[in-house]
Amino acid sequence: MNLAQNLTQHIADPENIIIVDGALPDKKWINTHTPFMASNVLPNPKIPTYYVIDLSLISKQFAVLMEWLTANNSLISFQDSFWFITLGHELKNSIYETQIEDAIKAGLYYAIQGEDLADLVKNFDTKNYPFYYQIQINNSGIPDGIKVVDQYNAEITIFSVALIKSIFALWDINPSQRENINFVFTKVTNDRDESTVAFKVYIENKVSYYDYSTGPTYNILNASKSKAACIK
């Protein structure tokens, strides 16, 4: 049950949603956050009661959004938020998909198995925000490494730990199966000759593509995507 339905009629765009466990916030938090709530209803929630938060109503600034996610990390129902998190990063554009595949054929990529990606984060299964994977690139903009950072920085190419966990969850990848899922990071360039990093995920015959958690120039790959969607 969405407890915000009696507080607002606002409907949030799915990619901007974060779900908060309705049993956790106090009255002060509820009063403060009512302006940011939405009345969307989850079809199969993992928890009995919840609040739908529309991150796009909180702020247009990356730093403020990141502060909110970090401060409210313990209130978030990640199992219910995972689908919304991936929506903010799905890359469904054949031009960029082709670029990624061409880069892979040319050997211009950085690849890592899901198990190794998870192992980069100490206590991976209990960490979410503000932990991010920073993609390291060479002088040609080609990914050549990855490390974990615990401070958000909009000027580097990063992907949230919560996004990677969302992919594992939605693909039904348990810890023993993480070695079978592969992440391949490549350079992608838009029609304005601006470049960033995107990645391909695959296991057996299943494939998806995702973009970055913001970057040096906002909206490089998707002009319609909001800041709230990208930051998760």
Coordinates of C-alpha atoms in Angstrom, one line a residue:
M1 CA 0.0 0.0 0.0
N2 CA 1.3 3.4 -1.0
L3 CA 0.9 5.6 2.1
A4 CA 1.3 8.7 0.0
Q5 CA -1.9 8.2 -1.9
N6 CA -3.8 10.3 0.7
L7 CA -1.2 13.0 0.6
T8 CA -0.7 13.6 -3.1
Q9 CA -2.2 13.0 -6.5
H10 CA 1.2 13.4 -8.3
I11 CA 2.2 10.6 -10.6
A12 CA 6.0 10.3 -11.0
D13 CA 7.9 9.1 -14.1
P14 CA 9.1 5.6 -13.2
E15 CA 12.8 6.3 -13.8
N16 CA 12.7 9.0 -11.1
I17 CA 11.2 6.8 -8.4
I18 CA 12.8 5.6 -5.2
I19 CA 10.7 3.5 -2.7
V20 CA 10.9 4.2 1.0
D21 CA 9.8 1.6 3.5
G22 CA 6.6 2.9 5.1
A23 CA 7.4 1.4 8.5
L24 CA 10.7 3.4 8.9
P25 CA 10.2 7.2 8.6
D26 CA 9.1 9.3 11.6
K27 CA 6.3 11.9 11.4
K28 CA 8.8 14.7 10.9
W29 CA 10.3 13.0 7.9
I30 CA 6.9 12.3 6.4
N31 CA 5.9 16.0 6.8
T32 CA 9.1 17.2 5.3
H33 CA 8.9 14.8 2.3
T34 CA 5.2 15.1 1.5
P35 CA 6.0 17.6 -1.3
F36 CA 8.3 15.0 -3.0
M37 CA 5.9 12.1 -2.8
A38 CA 3.9 10.4 -5.6
S39 CA 0.8 8.3 -5.7
N40 CA 2.1 5.5 -8.0
V41 CA 1.1 2.1 -6.9
L42 CA 3.5 -0.9 -7.0
P43 CA 2.0 -4.0 -8.6
N44 CA 3.9 -6.5 -6.3
P45 CA 5.6 -4.6 -3.4
K46 CA 8.0 -6.6 -1.2
I47 CA 6.9 -4.6 1.8
P48 CA 3.4 -4.0 3.2
T49 CA 3.5 -0.2 3.2
Y50 CA 5.7 2.3 1.3
Y51 CA 6.2 5.8 0.2
V52 CA 7.0 6.6 -3.5
I53 CA 9.5 9.4 -3.7
D54 CA 10.0 11.4 -7.0
L55 CA 13.6 12.4 -6.9
S56 CA 13.0 15.0 -9.7
L57 CA 10.9 17.0 -7.2
I58 CA 13.7 17.2 -4.6
S59 CA 16.3 19.0 -6.7
K60 CA 17.8 19.6 -10.1
Q61 CA 21.3 19.6 -8.7
F62 CA 23.3 16.4 -8.7
A63 CA 25.0 17.1 -5.4
V64 CA 21.7 17.6 -3.6
L65 CA 20.2 14.5 -5.0
M66 CA 23.3 12.5 -4.0
E67 CA 23.1 13.9 -0.5
W68 CA 19.5 12.9 -0.2
L69 CA 20.2 9.3 -1.4
T70 CA 23.1 9.0 1.0
A71 CA 21.2 10.5 4.0
N72 CA 18.1 8.3 3.4
N73 CA 19.9 5.2 2.4
S74 CA 18.7 3.2 5.5
L75 CA 15.0 4.0 4.7
I76 CA 15.1 2.8 1.1
S77 CA 13.4 -0.4 0.1
F78 CA 16.0 -1.4 -2.5
Q79 CA 14.2 -4.6 -3.5
D80 CA 11.3 -2.4 -4.5
S81 CA 13.5 0.3 -6.0
F82 CA 15.8 -1.9 -8.2
W83 CA 13.5 -1.8 -11.3
F84 CA 13.2 2.0 -11.1
I85 CA 17.0 2.3 -10.7
T86 CA 17.7 0.4 -13.9
L87 CA 15.1 2.4 -15.8
G88 CA 17.2 5.5 -15.2
H89 CA 20.1 3.8 -17.0
E90 CA 18.6 1.6 -19.8
L91 CA 20.2 2.4 -23.1
K92 CA 17.8 1.5 -25.8
N93 CA 19.3 3.2 -28.9
S94 CA 20.5 1.1 -31.8
I95 CA 23.2 3.7 -32.7
Y96 CA 24.9 3.3 -29.3
E97 CA 24.3 -0.4 -29.1
T98 CA 26.1 -0.7 -32.5
Q99 CA 29.0 1.5 -31.2
I100 CA 29.4 -0.8 -28.2
E101 CA 29.4 -3.9 -30.3
D102 CA 31.9 -2.4 -32.8
A103 CA 34.2 -1.4 -29.9
I104 CA 34.1 -4.9 -28.5
K105 CA 34.9 -6.4 -31.9
A106 CA 37.9 -4.0 -32.2
G107 CA 39.1 -4.9 -28.7
L108 CA 38.5 -1.4 -27.4
Y109 CA 36.9 -2.2 -24.1
Y110 CA 37.3 -3.1 -20.4
A111 CA 35.5 -6.3 -19.3
I112 CA 34.9 -7.7 -15.9
Q113 CA 32.9 -10.6 -14.5
G114 CA 30.1 -9.8 -12.1
E115 CA 31.8 -11.7 -9.3
D116 CA 34.9 -9.6 -9.6
L117 CA 32.9 -6.4 -9.9
A118 CA 31.1 -7.2 -6.6
D119 CA 34.3 -8.2 -4.9
L120 CA 35.7 -4.7 -5.5
V121 CA 33.2 -3.4 -2.9
K122 CA 33.8 -4.5 0.7
N123 CA 30.5 -5.9 2.0
F124 CA 29.0 -5.5 -1.4
D125 CA 25.6 -7.0 -0.4
T126 CA 25.0 -4.4 2.3
K127 CA 26.4 -1.3 0.5
N128 CA 24.4 1.0 -1.7
Y129 CA 24.8 4.8 -1.7
P130 CA 27.2 6.7 -1.9
F131 CA 29.4 4.0 -3.3
Y132 CA 30.1 4.2 -7.0
Y133 CA 32.3 2.4 -9.6
Q134 CA 34.5 4.9 -11.4
I135 CA 35.5 3.9 -14.9
Q136 CA 39.1 4.8 -15.7
I137 CA 39.9 5.7 -19.3
N138 CA 43.1 6.1 -21.3
N139 CA 44.0 9.2 -23.4
S140 CA 41.7 8.0 -26.2
G141 CA 38.7 7.8 -23.9
I142 CA 38.8 4.0 -23.9
P143 CA 37.9 2.3 -20.6
D144 CA 40.9 0.5 -19.2
G145 CA 40.1 0.0 -15.5
I146 CA 37.7 0.4 -12.7
K147 CA 37.8 1.4 -9.0
V148 CA 35.4 2.1 -6.2
V149 CA 34.8 5.6 -4.8
D150 CA 32.7 6.6 -1.8
Q151 CA 32.2 10.3 -2.7
Y152 CA 30.0 11.4 -5.5
N153 CA 31.6 13.4 -8.2
A154 CA 29.6 14.5 -11.3
E155 CA 32.9 15.2 -13.2
I156 CA 33.9 11.6 -13.5
T157 CA 32.2 8.6 -15.3
I158 CA 30.6 6.5 -12.5
F159 CA 28.0 3.8 -12.0
S160 CA 26.3 3.3 -8.7
V161 CA 26.7 0.1 -6.7
A162 CA 22.9 0.2 -6.4
L163 CA 22.7 0.0 -10.2
I164 CA 24.9 -3.1 -10.4
K165 CA 22.9 -4.7 -7.6
S166 CA 19.7 -3.9 -9.4
I167 CA 20.9 -5.7 -12.5
F168 CA 21.8 -8.8 -10.4
A169 CA 18.4 -8.7 -8.7
L170 CA 16.3 -8.2 -11.9
W171 CA 18.3 -10.9 -13.7
D172 CA 17.9 -13.3 -10.8
I173 CA 21.7 -13.6 -10.4
N174 CA 22.5 -14.9 -6.9
P175 CA 26.1 -14.7 -5.5
S176 CA 27.1 -18.1 -6.8
Q177 CA 26.1 -17.1 -10.4
R178 CA 27.9 -13.7 -10.5
E179 CA 30.9 -15.3 -12.2
N180 CA 28.7 -16.1 -15.2
I181 CA 27.4 -12.5 -15.9
N182 CA 29.8 -10.2 -17.8
F183 CA 30.1 -6.4 -17.9
V184 CA 31.8 -4.7 -20.9
F185 CA 32.6 -1.0 -20.8
T186 CA 33.2 0.9 -24.0
K187 CA 33.5 4.5 -25.3
V188 CA 30.4 5.9 -27.0
T189 CA 30.1 9.1 -28.9
N190 CA 27.0 11.1 -29.8
D191 CA 26.3 13.1 -33.0
R192 CA 27.9 16.2 -31.4
D193 CA 31.2 14.3 -31.0
E194 CA 30.9 14.2 -27.2
S195 CA 32.1 10.9 -25.7
T196 CA 31.4 9.0 -22.5
V197 CA 31.2 5.4 -21.3
A198 CA 28.3 2.9 -21.6
F199 CA 28.3 -0.8 -20.9
K200 CA 26.9 -4.1 -22.1
V201 CA 25.8 -6.8 -19.7
Y202 CA 25.3 -10.3 -20.9
I203 CA 24.8 -13.9 -19.7
E204 CA 24.2 -16.7 -22.1
N205 CA 21.6 -15.3 -24.6
K206 CA 20.5 -12.4 -22.5
V207 CA 21.9 -8.9 -23.3
S208 CA 21.2 -5.3 -22.1
Y209 CA 22.9 -2.0 -22.4
Y210 CA 23.2 0.8 -19.8
D211 CA 24.6 4.3 -19.6
Y212 CA 26.4 6.3 -17.0
S213 CA 25.4 7.9 -13.7
T214 CA 25.8 11.4 -15.0
G215 CA 29.2 12.6 -16.2
P216 CA 31.3 15.7 -17.3
T217 CA 28.5 16.8 -19.7
Y218 CA 25.0 16.0 -18.8
N219 CA 22.6 14.2 -21.1
I220 CA 25.3 13.1 -23.6
L221 CA 23.3 10.0 -24.7
N222 CA 19.7 10.8 -23.8
A223 CA 18.4 14.3 -23.9
S224 CA 15.1 13.3 -22.4
K225 CA 16.5 11.7 -19.3
S226 CA 16.2 13.7 -16.1
K227 CA 19.0 14.3 -13.6
A228 CA 17.1 12.3 -11.0
A229 CA 17.0 9.3 -13.3
C230 CA 20.7 9.4 -14.1
I231 CA 22.1 9.8 -10.6
K232 CA 20.8 6.5 -9.2

